[in-house]
CSV table of C-alpha atoms in Angstrom, one decimal:
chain,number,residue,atom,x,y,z
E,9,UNK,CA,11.8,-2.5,32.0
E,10,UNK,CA,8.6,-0.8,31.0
E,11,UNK,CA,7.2,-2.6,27.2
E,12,UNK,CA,7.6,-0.5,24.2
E,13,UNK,CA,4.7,0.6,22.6
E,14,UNK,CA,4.0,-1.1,19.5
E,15,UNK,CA,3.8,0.2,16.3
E,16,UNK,CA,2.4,-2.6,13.4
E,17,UNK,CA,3.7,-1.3,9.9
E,18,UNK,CA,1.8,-2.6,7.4
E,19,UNK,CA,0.9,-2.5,3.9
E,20,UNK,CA,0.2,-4.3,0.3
E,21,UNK,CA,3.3,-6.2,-1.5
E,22,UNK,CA,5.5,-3.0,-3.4
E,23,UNK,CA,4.0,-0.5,-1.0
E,24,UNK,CA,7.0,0.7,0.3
E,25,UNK,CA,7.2,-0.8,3.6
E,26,UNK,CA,10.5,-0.9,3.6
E,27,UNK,CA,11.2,2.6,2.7
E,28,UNK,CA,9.0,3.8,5.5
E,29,UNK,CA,10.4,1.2,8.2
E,30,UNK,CA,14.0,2.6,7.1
E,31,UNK,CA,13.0,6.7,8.0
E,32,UNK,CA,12.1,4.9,11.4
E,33,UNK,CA,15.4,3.2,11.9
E,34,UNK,CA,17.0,6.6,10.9
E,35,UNK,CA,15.2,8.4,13.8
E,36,UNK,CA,16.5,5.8,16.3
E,37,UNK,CA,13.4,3.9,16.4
E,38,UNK,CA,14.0,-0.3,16.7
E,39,UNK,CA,12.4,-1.9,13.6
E,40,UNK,CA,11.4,-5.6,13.9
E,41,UNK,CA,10.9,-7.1,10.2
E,42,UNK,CA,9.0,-10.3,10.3
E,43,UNK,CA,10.3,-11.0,6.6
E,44,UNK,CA,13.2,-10.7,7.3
E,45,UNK,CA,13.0,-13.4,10.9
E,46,UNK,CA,11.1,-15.6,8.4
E,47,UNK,CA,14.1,-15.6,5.6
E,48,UNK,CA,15.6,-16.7,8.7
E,49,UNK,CA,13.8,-19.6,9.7
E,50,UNK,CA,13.9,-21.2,6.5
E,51,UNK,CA,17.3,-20.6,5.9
E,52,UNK,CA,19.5,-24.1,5.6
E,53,UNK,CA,19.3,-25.2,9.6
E,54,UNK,CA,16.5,-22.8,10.4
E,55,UNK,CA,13.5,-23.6,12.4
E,56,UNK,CA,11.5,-24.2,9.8
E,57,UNK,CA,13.5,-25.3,6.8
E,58,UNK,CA,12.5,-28.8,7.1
E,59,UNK,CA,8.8,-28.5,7.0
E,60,UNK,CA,8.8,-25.8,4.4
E,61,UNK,CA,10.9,-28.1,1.9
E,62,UNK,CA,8.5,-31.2,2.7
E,63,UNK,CA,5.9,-28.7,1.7
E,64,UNK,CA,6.9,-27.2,-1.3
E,65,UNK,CA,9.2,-29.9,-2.6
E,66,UNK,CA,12.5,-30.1,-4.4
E,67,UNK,CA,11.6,-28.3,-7.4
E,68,UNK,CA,11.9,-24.9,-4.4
E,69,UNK,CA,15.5,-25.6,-3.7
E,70,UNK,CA,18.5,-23.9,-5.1
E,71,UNK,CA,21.6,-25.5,-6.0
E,72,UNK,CA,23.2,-24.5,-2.8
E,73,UNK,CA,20.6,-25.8,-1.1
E,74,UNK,CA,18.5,-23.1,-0.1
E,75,UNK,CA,14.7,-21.9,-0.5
E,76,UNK,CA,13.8,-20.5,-3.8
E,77,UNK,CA,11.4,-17.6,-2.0
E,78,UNK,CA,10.1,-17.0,-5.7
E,79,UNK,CA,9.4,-20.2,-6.4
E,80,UNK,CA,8.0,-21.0,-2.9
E,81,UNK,CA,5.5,-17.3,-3.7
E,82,UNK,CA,4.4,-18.2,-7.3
E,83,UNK,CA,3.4,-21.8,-5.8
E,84,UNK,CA,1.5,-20.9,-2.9
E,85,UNK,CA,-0.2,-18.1,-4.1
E,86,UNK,CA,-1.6,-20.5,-6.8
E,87,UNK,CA,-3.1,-22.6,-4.4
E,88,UNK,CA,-4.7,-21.4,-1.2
E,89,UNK,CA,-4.6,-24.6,0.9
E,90,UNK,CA,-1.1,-24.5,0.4
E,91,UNK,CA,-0.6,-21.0,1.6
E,92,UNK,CA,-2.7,-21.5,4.3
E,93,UNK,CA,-0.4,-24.7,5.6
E,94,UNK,CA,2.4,-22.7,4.9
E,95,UNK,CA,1.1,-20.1,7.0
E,96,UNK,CA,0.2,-22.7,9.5
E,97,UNK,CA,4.1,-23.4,9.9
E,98,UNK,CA,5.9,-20.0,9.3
E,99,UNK,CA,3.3,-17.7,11.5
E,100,UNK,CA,3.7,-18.9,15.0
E,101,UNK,CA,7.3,-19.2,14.9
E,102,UNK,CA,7.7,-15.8,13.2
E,103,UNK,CA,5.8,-14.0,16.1
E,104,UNK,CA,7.7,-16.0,18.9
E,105,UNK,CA,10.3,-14.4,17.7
E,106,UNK,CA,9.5,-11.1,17.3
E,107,UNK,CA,8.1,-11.5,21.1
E,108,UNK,CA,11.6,-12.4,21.8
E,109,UNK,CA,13.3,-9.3,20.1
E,110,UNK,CA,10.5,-7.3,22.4
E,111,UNK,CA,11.7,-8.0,25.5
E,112,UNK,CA,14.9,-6.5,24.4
E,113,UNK,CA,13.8,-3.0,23.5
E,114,UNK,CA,14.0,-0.4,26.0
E,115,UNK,CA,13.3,2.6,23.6
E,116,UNK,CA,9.7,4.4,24.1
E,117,UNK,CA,8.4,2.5,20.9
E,118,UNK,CA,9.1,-0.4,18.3
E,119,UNK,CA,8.1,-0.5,14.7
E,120,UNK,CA,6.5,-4.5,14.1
E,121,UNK,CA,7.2,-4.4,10.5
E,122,UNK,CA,4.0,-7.0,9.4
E,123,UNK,CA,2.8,-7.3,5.7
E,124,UNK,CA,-0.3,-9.6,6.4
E,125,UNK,CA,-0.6,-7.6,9.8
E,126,UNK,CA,-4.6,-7.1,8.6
E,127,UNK,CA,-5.0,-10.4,7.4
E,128,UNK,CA,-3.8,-12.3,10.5
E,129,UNK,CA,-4.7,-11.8,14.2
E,130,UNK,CA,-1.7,-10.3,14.8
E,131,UNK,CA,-3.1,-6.7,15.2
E,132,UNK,CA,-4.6,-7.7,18.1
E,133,UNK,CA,-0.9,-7.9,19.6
E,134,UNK,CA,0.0,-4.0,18.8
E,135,UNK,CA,-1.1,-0.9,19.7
E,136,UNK,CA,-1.5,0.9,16.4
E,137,UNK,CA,-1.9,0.4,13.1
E,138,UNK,CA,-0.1,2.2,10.2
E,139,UNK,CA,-0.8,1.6,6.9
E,140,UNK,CA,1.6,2.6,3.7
E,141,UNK,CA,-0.5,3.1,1.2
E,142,UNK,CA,-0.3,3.4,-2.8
E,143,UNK,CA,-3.0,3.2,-5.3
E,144,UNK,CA,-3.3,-0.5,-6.5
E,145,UNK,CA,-2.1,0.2,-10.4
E,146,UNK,CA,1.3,1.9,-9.1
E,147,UNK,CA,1.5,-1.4,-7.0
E,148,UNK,CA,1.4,-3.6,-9.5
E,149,UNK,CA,3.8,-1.7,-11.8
E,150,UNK,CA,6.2,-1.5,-8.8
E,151,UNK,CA,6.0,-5.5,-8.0
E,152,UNK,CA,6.8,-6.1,-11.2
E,153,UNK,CA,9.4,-4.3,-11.7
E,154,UNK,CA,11.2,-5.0,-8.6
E,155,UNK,CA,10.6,-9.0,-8.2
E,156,UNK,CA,11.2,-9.6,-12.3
E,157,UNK,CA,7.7,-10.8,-12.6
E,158,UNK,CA,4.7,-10.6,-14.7
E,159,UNK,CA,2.1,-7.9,-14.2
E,160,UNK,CA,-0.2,-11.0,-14.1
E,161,UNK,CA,1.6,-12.7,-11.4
E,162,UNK,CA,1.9,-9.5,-9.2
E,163,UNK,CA,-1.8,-8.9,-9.6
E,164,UNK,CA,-2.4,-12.3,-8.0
E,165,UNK,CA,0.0,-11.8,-5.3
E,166,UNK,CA,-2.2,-8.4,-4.6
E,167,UNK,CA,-5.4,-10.3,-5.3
E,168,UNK,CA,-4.6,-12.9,-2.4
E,169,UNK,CA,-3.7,-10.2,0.2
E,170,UNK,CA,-6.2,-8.1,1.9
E,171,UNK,CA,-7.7,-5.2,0.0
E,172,UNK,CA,-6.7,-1.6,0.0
E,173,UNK,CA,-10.0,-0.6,1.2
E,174,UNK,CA,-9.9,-3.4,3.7
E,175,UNK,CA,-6.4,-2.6,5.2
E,176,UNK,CA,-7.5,1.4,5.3
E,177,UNK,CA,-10.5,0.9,7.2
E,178,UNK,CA,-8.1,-0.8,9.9
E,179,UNK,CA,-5.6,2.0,9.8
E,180,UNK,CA,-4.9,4.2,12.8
E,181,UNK,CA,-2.1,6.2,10.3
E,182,UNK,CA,-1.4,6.5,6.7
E,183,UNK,CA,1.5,6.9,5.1
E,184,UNK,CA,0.6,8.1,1.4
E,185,UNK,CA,3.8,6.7,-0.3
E,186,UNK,CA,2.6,7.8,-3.9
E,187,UNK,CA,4.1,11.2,-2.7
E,188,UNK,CA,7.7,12.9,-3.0
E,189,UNK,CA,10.7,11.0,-0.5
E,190,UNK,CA,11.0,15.0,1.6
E,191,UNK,CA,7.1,14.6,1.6
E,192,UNK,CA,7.2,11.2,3.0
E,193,UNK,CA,10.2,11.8,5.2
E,194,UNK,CA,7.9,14.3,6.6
E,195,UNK,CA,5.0,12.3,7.5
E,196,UNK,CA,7.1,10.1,9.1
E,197,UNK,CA,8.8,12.9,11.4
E,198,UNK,CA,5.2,13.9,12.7
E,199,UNK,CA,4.7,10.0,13.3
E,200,UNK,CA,8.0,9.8,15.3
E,201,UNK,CA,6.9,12.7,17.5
E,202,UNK,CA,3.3,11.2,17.5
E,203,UNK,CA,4.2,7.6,18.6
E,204,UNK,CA,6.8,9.2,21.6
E,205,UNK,CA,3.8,11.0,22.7
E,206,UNK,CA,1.5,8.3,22.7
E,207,UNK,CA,4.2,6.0,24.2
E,208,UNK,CA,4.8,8.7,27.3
E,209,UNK,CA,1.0,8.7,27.8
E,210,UNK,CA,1.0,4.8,27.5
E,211,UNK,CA,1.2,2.4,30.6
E,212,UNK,CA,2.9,-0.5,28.1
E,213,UNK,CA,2.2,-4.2,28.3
């Protein structure tokens, strides 16, 4: 079975990653989340539950026994040695298993749904980079108002990830997701039929 071509969707916290990954999945195309495999894998009994919890502490768990992810975000993103051992735990295990879910695909191309896709060394494992992009004030006003937090605390989530400059420069695509749903449903369509193309013309991995 040929390798699918790989697709690394990326973009700032309150982007609208989601959104875009979702017109994907309606067009047939396999979408692999890492948020979603890392939810996952520090889940009660997960893979990396354990280290996580002696990491963050008690004060992170929920009375049934789960990771308080808003907890866990406020503290790291408070204290960057903490992030980065946090990292240190969550990122190799997250990419073994979106290898895994790879070898499964047999459609032309995957979405790898990535949000610190620039920040890491993972876009050195896909073939192309596509960036949704907002302006930075509509990102903090949509962080806030989605996660119940502070414009202050969604500004330092923002601050800690890699800058919209930054993750544009690295873009191969843009999704402009300050626009209309029909207008962003359409730049998606011409992605689809961009990414089959590409795919054809690619030899895979």
């Amino acid at each position: 079975m040929t390798a699918p071509y790989r697709v690394g969707l990326t973009g700032g916290i309150g982007s609208g990653k989601s959104t875009v990954a979702t017109m994907f999945e309606k067009r047939g195309v396999p979408v692999i989340d890492a948020d979603s495999i890392a939810r996952k894998l520090v889940d009660p009994g997960g893979a990396a539950y354990e280290q996580v919890l002696a990491l963050t502490g008690e004060e992170a768990v929920a009375p049934d026994g789960t990771l308080r992810r808003d907890v866990i975000r406020e503290t790291v993103f408070r204290n960057e040695s903490l992030r980065a051992r946090l990292e240190a735990i969550l990122h190799p295990l997250v990419y073994s298993e979106m290898e895994k879910a790879i070898s499964n695909i047999s459609y032309p191309y995957c979405i790898l749904s990535i949000p610190l896709l620039v920040e890491t060394n993972a876009a050195a494992t896909v073939d192309r980079i596509l960036v949704v992009d907002i302006p930075e004030e509509l990102q903090i006003s949509r962080t806030a108002a989605r996660d119940g937090t502070t414009r202050e605390q969604a500004g330092r989530i923002i601050a800690a990830q890699a800058g919209r400059p930054v993750r544009l420069q690295a873009a191969d695509d843009i999704v402009d997701n300050s626009r209309s749903l029909d207008e962003i449903e359409k730049q998606v369509q011409d992605l689809h039929r961009k990414y089959l193309d590409l795919a054809a013309n690619s030899s895979g991995r």
